[in-house]
CSV table of C-alpha atoms (C1' of nucleotides) in Angstrom, one decimal:
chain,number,residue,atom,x,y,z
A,2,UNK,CA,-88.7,-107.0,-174.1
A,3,UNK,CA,-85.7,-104.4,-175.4
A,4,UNK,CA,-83.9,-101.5,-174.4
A,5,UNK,CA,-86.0,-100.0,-171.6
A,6,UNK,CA,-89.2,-99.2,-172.6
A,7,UNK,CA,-90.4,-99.0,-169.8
A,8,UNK,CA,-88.2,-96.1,-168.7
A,9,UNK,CA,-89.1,-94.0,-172.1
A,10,UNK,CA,-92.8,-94.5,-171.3
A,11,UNK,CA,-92.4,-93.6,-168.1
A,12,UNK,CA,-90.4,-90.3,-169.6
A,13,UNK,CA,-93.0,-89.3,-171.5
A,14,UNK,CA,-96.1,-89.9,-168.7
A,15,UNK,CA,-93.7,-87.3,-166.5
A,16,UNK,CA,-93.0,-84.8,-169.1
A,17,UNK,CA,-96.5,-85.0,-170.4
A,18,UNK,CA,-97.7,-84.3,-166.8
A,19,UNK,CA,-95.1,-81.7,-166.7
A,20,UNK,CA,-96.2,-79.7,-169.5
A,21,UNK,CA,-100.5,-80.1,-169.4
A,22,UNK,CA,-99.7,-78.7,-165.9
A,23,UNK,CA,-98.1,-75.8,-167.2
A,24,UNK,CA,-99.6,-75.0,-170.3
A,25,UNK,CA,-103.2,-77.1,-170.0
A,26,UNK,CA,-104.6,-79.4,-172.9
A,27,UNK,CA,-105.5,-76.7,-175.1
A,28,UNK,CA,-101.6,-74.7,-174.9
A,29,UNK,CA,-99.2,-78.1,-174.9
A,30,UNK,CA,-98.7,-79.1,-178.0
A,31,UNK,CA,-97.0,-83.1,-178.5
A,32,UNK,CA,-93.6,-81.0,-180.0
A,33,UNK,CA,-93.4,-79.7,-176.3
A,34,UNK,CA,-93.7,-82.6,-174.6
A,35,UNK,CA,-90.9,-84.6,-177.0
A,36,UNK,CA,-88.6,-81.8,-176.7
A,37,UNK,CA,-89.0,-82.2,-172.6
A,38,UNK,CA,-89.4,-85.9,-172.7
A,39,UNK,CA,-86.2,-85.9,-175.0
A,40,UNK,CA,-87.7,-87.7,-177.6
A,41,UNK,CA,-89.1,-88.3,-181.3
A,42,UNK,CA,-92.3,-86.3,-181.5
A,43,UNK,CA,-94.2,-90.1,-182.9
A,44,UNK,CA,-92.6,-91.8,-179.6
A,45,UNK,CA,-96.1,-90.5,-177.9
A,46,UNK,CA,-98.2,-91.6,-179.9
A,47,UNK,CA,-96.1,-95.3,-180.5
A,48,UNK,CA,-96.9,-95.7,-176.9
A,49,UNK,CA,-100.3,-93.8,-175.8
A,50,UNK,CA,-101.9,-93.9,-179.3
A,51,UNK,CA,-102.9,-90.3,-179.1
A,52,UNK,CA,-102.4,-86.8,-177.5
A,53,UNK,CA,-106.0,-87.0,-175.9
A,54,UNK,CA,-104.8,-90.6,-174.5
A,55,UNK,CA,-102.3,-89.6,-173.0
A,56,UNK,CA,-103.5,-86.8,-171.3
A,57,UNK,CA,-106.5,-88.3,-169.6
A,58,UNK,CA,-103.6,-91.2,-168.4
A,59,UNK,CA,-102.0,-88.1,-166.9
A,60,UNK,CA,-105.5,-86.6,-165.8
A,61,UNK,CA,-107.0,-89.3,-164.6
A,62,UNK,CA,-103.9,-90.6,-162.2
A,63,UNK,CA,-103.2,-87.3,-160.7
A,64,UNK,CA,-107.2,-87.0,-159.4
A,65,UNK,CA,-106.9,-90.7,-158.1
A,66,UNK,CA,-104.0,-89.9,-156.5
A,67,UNK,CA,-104.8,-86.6,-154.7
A,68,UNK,CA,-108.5,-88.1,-154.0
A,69,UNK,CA,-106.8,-91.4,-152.5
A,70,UNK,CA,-104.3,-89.3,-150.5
A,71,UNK,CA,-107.2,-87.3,-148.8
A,72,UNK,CA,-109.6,-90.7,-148.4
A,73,UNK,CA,-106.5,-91.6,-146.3
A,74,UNK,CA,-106.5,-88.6,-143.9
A,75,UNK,CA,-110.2,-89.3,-143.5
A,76,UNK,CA,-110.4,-92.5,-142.8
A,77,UNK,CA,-108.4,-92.1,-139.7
A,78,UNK,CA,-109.5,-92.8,-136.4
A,79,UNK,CA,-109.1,-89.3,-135.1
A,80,UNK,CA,-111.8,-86.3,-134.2
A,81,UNK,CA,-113.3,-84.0,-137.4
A,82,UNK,CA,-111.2,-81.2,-136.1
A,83,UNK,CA,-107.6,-83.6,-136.4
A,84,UNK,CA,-108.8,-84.3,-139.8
A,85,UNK,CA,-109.6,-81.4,-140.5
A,86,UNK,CA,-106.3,-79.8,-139.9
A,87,UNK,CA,-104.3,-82.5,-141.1
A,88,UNK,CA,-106.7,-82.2,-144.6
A,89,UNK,CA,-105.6,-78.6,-144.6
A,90,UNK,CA,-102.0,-78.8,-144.1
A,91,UNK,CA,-102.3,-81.8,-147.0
A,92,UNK,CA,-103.7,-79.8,-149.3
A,93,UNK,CA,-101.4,-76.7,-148.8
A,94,UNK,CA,-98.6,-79.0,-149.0
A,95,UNK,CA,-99.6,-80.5,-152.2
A,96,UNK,CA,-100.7,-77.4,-154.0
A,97,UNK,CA,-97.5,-75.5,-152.5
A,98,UNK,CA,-95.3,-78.3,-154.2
A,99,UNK,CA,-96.5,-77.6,-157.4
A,100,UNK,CA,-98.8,-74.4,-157.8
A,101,UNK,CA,-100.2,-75.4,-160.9
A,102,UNK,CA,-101.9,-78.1,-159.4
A,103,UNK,CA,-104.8,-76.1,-158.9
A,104,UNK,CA,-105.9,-73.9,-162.0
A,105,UNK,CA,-105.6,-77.2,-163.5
A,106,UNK,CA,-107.5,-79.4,-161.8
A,107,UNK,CA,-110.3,-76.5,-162.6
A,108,UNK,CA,-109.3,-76.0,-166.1
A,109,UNK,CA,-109.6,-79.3,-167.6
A,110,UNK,CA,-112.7,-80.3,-165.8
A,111,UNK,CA,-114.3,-77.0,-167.2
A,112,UNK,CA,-112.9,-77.8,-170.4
A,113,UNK,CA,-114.6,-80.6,-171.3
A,114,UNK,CA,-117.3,-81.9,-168.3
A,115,UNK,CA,-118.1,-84.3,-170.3
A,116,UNK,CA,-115.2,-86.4,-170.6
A,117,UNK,CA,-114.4,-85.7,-166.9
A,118,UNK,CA,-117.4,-87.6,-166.3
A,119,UNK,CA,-117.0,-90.4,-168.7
A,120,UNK,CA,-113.3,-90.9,-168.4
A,121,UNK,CA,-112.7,-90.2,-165.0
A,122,UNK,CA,-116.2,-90.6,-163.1
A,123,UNK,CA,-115.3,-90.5,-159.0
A,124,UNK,CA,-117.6,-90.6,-156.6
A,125,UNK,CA,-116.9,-88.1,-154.1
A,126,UNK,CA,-119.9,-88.7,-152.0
A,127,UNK,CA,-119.0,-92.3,-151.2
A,128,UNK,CA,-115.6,-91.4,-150.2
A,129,UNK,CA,-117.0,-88.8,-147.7
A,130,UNK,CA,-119.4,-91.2,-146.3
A,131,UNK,CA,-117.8,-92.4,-143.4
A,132,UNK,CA,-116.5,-88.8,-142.6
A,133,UNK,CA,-120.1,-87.4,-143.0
A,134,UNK,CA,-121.5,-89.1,-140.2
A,135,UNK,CA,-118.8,-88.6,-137.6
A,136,UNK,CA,-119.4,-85.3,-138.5
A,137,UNK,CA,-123.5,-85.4,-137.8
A,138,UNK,CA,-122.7,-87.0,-134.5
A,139,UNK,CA,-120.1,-84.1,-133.3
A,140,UNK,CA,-122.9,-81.8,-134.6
A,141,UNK,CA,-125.3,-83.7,-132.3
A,142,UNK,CA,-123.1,-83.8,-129.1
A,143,UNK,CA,-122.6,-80.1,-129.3
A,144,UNK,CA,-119.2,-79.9,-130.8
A,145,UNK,CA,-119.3,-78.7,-133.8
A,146,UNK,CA,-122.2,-75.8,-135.2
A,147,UNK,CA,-124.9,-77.1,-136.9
A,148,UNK,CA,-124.1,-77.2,-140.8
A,149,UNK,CA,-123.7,-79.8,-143.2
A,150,UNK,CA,-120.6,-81.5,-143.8
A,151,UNK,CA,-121.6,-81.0,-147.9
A,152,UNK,CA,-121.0,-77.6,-147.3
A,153,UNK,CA,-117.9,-78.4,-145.1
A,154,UNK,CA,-116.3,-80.6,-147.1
A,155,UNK,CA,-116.4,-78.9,-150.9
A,156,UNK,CA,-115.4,-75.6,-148.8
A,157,UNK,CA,-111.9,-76.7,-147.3
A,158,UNK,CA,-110.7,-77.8,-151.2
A,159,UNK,CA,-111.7,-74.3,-152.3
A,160,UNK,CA,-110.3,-72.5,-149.5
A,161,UNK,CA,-106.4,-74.3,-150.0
A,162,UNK,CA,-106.8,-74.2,-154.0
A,163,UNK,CA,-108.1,-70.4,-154.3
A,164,UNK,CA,-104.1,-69.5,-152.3
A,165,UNK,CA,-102.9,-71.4,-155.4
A,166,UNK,CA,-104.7,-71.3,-158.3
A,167,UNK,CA,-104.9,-67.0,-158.1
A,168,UNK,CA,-101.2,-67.5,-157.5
A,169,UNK,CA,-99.8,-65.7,-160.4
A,170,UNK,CA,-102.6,-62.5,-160.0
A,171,UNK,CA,-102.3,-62.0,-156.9
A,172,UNK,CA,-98.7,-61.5,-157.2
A,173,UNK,CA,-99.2,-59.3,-160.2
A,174,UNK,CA,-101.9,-57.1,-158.4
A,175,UNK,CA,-100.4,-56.8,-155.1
A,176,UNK,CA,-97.1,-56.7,-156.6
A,177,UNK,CA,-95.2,-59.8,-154.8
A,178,UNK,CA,-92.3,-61.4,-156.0
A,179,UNK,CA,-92.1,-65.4,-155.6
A,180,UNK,CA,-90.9,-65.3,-152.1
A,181,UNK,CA,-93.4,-62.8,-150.9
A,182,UNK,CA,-95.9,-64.9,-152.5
A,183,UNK,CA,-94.5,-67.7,-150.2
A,184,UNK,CA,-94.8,-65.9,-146.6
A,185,UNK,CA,-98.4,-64.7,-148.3
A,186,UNK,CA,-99.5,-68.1,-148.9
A,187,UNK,CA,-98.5,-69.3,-145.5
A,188,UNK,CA,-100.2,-66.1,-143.8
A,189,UNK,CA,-103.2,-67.0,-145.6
A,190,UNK,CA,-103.1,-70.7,-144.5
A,191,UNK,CA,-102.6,-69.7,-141.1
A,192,UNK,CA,-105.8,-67.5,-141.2
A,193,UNK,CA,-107.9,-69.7,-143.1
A,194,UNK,CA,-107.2,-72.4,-140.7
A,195,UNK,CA,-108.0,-70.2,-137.5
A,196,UNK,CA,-110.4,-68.4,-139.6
A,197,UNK,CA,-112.7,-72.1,-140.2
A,198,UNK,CA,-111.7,-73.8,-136.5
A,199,UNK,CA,-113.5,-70.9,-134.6
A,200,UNK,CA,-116.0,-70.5,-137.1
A,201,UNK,CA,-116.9,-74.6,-136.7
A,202,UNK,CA,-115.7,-75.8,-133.2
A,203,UNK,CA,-118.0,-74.5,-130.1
A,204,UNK,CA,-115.7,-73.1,-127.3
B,26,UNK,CA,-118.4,-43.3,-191.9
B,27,UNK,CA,-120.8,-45.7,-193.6
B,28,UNK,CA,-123.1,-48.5,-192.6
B,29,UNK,CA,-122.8,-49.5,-189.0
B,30,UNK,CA,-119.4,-49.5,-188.4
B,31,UNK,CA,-119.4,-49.6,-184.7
B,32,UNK,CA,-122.0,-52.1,-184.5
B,33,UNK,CA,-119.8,-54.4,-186.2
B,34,UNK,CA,-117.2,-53.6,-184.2
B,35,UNK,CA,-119.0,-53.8,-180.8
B,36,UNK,CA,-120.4,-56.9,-182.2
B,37,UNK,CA,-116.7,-58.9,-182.4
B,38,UNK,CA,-116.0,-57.5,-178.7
B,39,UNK,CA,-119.2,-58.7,-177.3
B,40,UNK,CA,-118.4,-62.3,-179.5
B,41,UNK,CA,-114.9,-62.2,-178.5
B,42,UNK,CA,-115.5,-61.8,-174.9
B,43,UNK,CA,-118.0,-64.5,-174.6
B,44,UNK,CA,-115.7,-67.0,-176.7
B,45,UNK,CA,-112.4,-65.5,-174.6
B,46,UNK,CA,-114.5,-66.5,-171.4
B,47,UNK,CA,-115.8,-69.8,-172.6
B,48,UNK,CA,-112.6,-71.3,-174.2
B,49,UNK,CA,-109.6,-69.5,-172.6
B,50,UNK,CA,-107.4,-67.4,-175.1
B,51,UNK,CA,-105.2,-71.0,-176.3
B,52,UNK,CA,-108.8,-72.6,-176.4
B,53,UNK,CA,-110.8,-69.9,-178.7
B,54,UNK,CA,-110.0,-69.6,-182.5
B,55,UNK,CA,-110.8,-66.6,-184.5
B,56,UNK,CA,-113.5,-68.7,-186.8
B,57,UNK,CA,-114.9,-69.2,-183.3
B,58,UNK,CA,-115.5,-65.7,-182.3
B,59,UNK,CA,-116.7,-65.1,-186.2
B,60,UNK,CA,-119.3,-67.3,-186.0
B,61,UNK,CA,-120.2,-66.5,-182.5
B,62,UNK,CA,-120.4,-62.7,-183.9
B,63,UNK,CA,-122.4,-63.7,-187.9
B,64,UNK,CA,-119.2,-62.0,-189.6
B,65,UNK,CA,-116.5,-63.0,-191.7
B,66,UNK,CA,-113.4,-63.9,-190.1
B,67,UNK,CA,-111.2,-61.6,-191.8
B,68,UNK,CA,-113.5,-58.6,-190.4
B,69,UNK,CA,-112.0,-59.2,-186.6
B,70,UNK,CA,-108.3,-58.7,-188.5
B,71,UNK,CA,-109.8,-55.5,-190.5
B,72,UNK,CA,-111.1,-54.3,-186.5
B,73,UNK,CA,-108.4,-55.1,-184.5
B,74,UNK,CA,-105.3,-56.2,-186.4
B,75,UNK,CA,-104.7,-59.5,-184.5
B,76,UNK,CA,-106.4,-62.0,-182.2
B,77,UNK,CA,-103.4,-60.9,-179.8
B,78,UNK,CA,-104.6,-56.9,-179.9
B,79,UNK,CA,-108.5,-58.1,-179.6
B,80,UNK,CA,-108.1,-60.6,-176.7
B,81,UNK,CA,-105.6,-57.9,-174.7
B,82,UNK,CA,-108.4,-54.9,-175.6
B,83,UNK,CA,-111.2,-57.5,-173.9
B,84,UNK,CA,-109.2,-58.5,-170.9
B,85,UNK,CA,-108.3,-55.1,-170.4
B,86,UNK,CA,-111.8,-53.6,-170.1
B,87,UNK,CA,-112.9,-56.3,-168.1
B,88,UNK,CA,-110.2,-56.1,-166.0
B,89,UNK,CA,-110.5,-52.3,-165.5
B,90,UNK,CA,-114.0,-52.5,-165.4
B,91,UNK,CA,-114.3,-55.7,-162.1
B,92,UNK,CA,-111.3,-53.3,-160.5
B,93,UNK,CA,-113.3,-50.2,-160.7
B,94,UNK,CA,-115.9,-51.2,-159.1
B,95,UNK,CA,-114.4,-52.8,-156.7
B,96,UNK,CA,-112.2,-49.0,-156.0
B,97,UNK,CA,-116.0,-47.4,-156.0
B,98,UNK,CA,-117.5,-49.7,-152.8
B,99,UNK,CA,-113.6,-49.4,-151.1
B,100,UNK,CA,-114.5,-45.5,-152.0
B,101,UNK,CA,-117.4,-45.1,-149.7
B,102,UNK,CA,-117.8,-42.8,-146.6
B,103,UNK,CA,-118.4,-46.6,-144.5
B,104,UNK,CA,-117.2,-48.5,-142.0
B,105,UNK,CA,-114.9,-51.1,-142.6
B,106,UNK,CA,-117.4,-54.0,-141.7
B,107,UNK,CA,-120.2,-52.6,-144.1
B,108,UNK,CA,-117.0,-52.3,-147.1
B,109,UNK,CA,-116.4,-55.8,-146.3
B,110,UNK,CA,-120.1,-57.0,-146.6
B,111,UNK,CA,-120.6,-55.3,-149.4
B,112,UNK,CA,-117.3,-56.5,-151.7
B,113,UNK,CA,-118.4,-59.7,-150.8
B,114,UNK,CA,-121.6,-59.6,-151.8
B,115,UNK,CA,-120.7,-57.7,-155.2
B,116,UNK,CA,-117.9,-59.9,-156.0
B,117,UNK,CA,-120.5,-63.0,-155.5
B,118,UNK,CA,-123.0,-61.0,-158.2
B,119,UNK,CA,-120.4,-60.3,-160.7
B,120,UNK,CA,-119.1,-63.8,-160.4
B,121,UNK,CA,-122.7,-65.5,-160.2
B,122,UNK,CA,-123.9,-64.1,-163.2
B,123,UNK,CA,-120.9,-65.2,-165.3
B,124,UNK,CA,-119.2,-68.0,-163.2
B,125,UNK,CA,-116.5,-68.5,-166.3
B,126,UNK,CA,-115.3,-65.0,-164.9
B,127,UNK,CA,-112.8,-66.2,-161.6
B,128,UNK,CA,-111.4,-69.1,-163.8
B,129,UNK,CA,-110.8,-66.3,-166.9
B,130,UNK,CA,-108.5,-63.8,-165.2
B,131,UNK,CA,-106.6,-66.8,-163.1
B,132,UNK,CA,-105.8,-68.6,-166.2
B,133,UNK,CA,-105.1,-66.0,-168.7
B,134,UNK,CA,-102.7,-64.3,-166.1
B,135,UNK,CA,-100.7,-67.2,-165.7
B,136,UNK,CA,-100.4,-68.3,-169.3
B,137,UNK,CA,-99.0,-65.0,-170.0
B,138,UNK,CA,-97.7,-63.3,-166.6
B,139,UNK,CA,-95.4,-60.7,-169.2
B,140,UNK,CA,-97.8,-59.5,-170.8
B,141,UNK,CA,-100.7,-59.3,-167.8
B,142,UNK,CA,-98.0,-56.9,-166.4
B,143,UNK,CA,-96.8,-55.1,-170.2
B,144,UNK,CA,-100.1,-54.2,-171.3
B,145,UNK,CA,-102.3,-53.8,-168.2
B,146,UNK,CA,-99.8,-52.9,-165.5
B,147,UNK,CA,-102.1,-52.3,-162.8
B,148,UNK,CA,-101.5,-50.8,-159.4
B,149,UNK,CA,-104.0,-52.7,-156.7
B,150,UNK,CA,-102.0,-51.2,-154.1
B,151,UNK,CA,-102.9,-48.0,-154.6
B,152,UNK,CA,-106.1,-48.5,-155.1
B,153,UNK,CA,-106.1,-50.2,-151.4
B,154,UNK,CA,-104.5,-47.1,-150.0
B,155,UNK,CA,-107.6,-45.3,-148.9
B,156,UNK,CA,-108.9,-48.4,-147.1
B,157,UNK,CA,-105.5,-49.9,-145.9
B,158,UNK,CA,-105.6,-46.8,-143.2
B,159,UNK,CA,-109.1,-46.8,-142.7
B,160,UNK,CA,-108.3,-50.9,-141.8
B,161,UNK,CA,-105.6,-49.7,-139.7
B,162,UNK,CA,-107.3,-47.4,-137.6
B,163,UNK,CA,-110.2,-49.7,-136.8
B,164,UNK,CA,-107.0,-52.1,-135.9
B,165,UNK,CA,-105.8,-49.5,-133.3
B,166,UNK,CA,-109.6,-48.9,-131.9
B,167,UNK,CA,-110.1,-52.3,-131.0
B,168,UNK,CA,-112.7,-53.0,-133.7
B,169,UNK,CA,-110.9,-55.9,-135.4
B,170,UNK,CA,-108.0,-58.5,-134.3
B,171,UNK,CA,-104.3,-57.8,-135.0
B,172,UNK,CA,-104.4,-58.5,-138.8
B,173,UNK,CA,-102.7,-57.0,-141.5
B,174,UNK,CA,-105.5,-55.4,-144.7
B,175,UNK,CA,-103.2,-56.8,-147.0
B,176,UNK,CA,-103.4,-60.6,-145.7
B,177,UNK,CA,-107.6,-59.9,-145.9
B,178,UNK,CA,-108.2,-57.8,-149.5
B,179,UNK,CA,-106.9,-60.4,-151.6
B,180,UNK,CA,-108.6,-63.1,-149.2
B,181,UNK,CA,-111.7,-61.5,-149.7
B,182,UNK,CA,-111.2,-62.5,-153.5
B,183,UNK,CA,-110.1,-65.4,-153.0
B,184,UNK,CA,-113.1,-66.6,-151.1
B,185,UNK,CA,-115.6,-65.5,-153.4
B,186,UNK,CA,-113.9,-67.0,-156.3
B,187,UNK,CA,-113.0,-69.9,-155.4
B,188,UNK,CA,-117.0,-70.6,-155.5
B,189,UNK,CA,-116.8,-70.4,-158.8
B,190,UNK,CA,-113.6,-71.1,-160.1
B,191,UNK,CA,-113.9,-74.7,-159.3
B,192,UNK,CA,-117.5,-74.7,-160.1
B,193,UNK,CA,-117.4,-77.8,-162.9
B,194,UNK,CA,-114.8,-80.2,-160.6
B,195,UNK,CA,-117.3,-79.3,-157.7
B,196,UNK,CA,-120.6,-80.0,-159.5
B,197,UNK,CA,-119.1,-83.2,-160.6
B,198,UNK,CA,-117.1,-84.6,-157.7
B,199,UNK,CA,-120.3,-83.9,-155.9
B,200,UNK,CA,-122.8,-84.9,-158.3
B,201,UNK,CA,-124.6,-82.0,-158.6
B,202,UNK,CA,-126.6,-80.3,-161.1
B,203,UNK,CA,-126.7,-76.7,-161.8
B,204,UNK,CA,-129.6,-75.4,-159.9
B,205,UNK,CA,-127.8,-77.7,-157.0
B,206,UNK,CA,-124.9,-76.0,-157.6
B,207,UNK,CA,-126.1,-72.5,-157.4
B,208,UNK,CA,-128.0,-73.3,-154.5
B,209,UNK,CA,-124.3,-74.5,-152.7
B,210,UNK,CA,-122.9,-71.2,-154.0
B,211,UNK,CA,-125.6,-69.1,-151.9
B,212,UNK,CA,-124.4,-71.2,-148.8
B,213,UNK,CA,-121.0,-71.0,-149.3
B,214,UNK,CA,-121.2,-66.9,-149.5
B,215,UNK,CA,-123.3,-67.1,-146.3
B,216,UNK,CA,-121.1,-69.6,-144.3
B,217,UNK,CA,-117.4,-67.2,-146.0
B,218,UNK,CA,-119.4,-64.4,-144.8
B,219,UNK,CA,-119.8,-65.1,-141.0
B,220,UNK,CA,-117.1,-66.9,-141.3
B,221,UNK,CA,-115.2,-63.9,-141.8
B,222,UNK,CA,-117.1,-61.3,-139.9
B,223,UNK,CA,-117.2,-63.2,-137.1
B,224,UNK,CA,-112.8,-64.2,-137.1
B,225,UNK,CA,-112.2,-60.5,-137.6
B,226,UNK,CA,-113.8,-58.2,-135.7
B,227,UNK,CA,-114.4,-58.3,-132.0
B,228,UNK,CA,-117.5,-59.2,-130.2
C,5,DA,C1',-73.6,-115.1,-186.6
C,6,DA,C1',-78.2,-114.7,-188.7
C,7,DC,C1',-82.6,-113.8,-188.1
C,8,DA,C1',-86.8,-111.8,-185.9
C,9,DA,C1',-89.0,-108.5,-183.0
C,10,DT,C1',-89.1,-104.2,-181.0
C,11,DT,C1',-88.0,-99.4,-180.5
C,12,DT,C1',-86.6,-95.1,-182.6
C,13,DT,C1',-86.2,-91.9,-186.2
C,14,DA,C1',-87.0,-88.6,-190.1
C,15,DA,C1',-90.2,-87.3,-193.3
C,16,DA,C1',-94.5,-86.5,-194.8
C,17,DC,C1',-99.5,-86.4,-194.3
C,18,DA,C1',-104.0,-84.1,-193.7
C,19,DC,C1',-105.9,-80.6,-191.1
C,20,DT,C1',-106.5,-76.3,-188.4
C,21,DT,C1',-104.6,-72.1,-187.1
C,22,DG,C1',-104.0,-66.8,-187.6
C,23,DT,C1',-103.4,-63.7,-191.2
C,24,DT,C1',-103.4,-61.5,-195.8
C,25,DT,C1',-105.0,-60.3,-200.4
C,26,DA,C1',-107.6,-58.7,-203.9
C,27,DA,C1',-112.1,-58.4,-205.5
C,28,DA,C1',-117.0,-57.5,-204.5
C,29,DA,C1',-120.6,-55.0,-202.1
C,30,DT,C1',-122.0,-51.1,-199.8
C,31,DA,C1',-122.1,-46.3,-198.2
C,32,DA,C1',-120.6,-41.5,-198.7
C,33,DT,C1',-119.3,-37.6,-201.4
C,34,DT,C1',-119.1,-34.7,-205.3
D,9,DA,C1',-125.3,-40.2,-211.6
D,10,DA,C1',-120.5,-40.8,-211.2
D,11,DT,C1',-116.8,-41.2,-208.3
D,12,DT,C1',-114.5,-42.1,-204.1
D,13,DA,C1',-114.1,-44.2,-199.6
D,14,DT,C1',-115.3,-47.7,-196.7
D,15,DT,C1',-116.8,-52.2,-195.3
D,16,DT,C1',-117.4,-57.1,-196.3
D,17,DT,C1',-116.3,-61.2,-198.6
D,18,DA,C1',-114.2,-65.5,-200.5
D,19,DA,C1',-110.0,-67.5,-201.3
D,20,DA,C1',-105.6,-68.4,-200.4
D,21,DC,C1',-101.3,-68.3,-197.6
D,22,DA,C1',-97.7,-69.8,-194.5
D,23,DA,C1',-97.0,-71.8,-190.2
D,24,DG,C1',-98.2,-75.0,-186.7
D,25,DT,C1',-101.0,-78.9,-185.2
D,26,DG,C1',-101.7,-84.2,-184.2
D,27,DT,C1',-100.9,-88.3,-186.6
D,28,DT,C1',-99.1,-91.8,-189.8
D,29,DT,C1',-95.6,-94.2,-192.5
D,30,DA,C1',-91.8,-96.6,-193.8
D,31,DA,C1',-87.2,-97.1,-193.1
D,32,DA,C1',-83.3,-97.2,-189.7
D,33,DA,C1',-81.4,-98.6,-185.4
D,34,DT,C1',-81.5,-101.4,-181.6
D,35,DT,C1',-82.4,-105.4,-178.9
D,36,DG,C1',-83.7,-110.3,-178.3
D,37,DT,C1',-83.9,-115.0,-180.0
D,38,DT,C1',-82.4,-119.0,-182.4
DNA sequence: AACAATTTTAAACACTTGTTTAAAATAATT
DNA sequence: AATTATTTTAAACAAGTGTTTAAAATTGTT
């Protein structure tokens, strides 16, 4: 081993990331990511062999590590409404960190299905297994109204992602600059959150 | 004026707008739309000078177009429950029938935020105007909780879209097909729907 | 220090992109 | 019918794309 490769492949991975988030597959071009990795444009493909490598590297460990951070949350030993809340305030968190987050996530699956299935292929239903049937039994003791968590669960990722991933209309439409967009998104957490818990919990 | 000039034209529109949708403006390609319309790809240059000009002219009118009718329910001599009901329900249609729609104006707005404001520039608040005081007054009467109208218009979007912005990730972090997925769209709309009504107006 | 292996570079490659051109085909006018 | 104007086409253009190559620079090994 020289130098440290290591380091310039790590580079790359977090400028790559950098730029599909802002610009999606389609827009970045490997010239964009050299000049913001600080590299030779063939440095890319000497280590990830292509563009389209590279990117599902990048794809691929950004929806691991978002799915693994909210498998976490649910496997807790705490009531559906904790989780619940703490699954919201996650997700804002994580989408308010980096706003592109979202419209990506949506993008690239859109773009190409296919390869989201091949490459990726999560099962989403085995990770909400366990959370599924603590939510049936609150159901059952009266708790909770009577709905499916499958309409539950798909519901709170939409509800945190649509703040973000509207982000830059909303602010042209309603006129907002990035700080007003800021106190919006939190308003709109704070509602959706009270908005869901009396809609679910009974009392 | 010869042949079927307008045809034609209407023709690379209706081609452009359904490749625009599909593939995002960084995604489409102007041998895309040509086949999509049976012409020659240097007709869409003879039309409409550039791929710029004819993406901007289709975003425009579809922008104009989803905001107008939006301004013609907001319009009506109602109350501000039945407004509500009825966006809703609207926005779901519009969405429903093309779900590429939510993802379309998100996206394109953000890859370009300049020119979203440059070349369409328009004024939501304005249009809001009329219903902001109607929302106001229903405030004072006791009819709805404490909320400002301009933390719920652009919720009400968001809502709806979010359905179908994420519609691919959902279908396939969920495993479900498309006649799955358009039956979990209907029960999303209902659960948003009294989730709404019943978090914002009183009894 | 000399050699080998690895990493980085500049340059070029083949291909696709949006766009233009100049000729052909068609329609309108006289 | 002849001429003009308009529409359509095939072909080429310049610029940008992902990728490869072969040489240079750097690092590791003997």
């Amino acid at each position: 081993m020289t130098a440290n490769p290591v380091d310039t492949e790590e580079k790359i991975k977090e400028a790559a990331q950098r730029i599909f988030l802002e610009k999606g597959f389609d827009g970045a071009t490997i010239r964009d990511i050299a000049e913001a990795a600080q590299i030779n444009t063939a440095l890319t493909n000497y280590y990830f062999r292509s563009k389209e490598k590279l990117f599902w590297l990048v794809y691929e460990s950004m929806l691991k590590e978002a799915l693994k951070s909210v498998q976490t949350i649910m496997e807790k030993p705490t009531s559906v409404k904790e989780k619940l809340v703490e699954l919201l305030d996650h997700m804002f968190e994580v989408h308010a960190e980096n706003p592109n987050k979202a419209i990506f996530f949506m993008n690239e699956c859109r773009r190409n299905p296919q390869g989201f299935a091949d490459k990726i292929g999560i099962n989403c239903g085995a990770m909400e297994q366990c959370f599924n049937t603590q939510f049936e039994e609150e159901v059952k003791k009266g708790l909770i109204i009577d709905i499916s968590p499958d309409t539950i669960f798909p519901l709170i990722f939409g509800l945190i992602q649509q703040i973000f991933a509207g982000r830059e209309l909303t602010m042209h439409l309603f006129q907002m600059s990035e700080a007003e967009f800021d106190k919006h998104a939190l308003e709109q957490k704070k509602v959706i959150k009270e908005m869901l818990l009396k809609y679910l919990f009974i009392k």
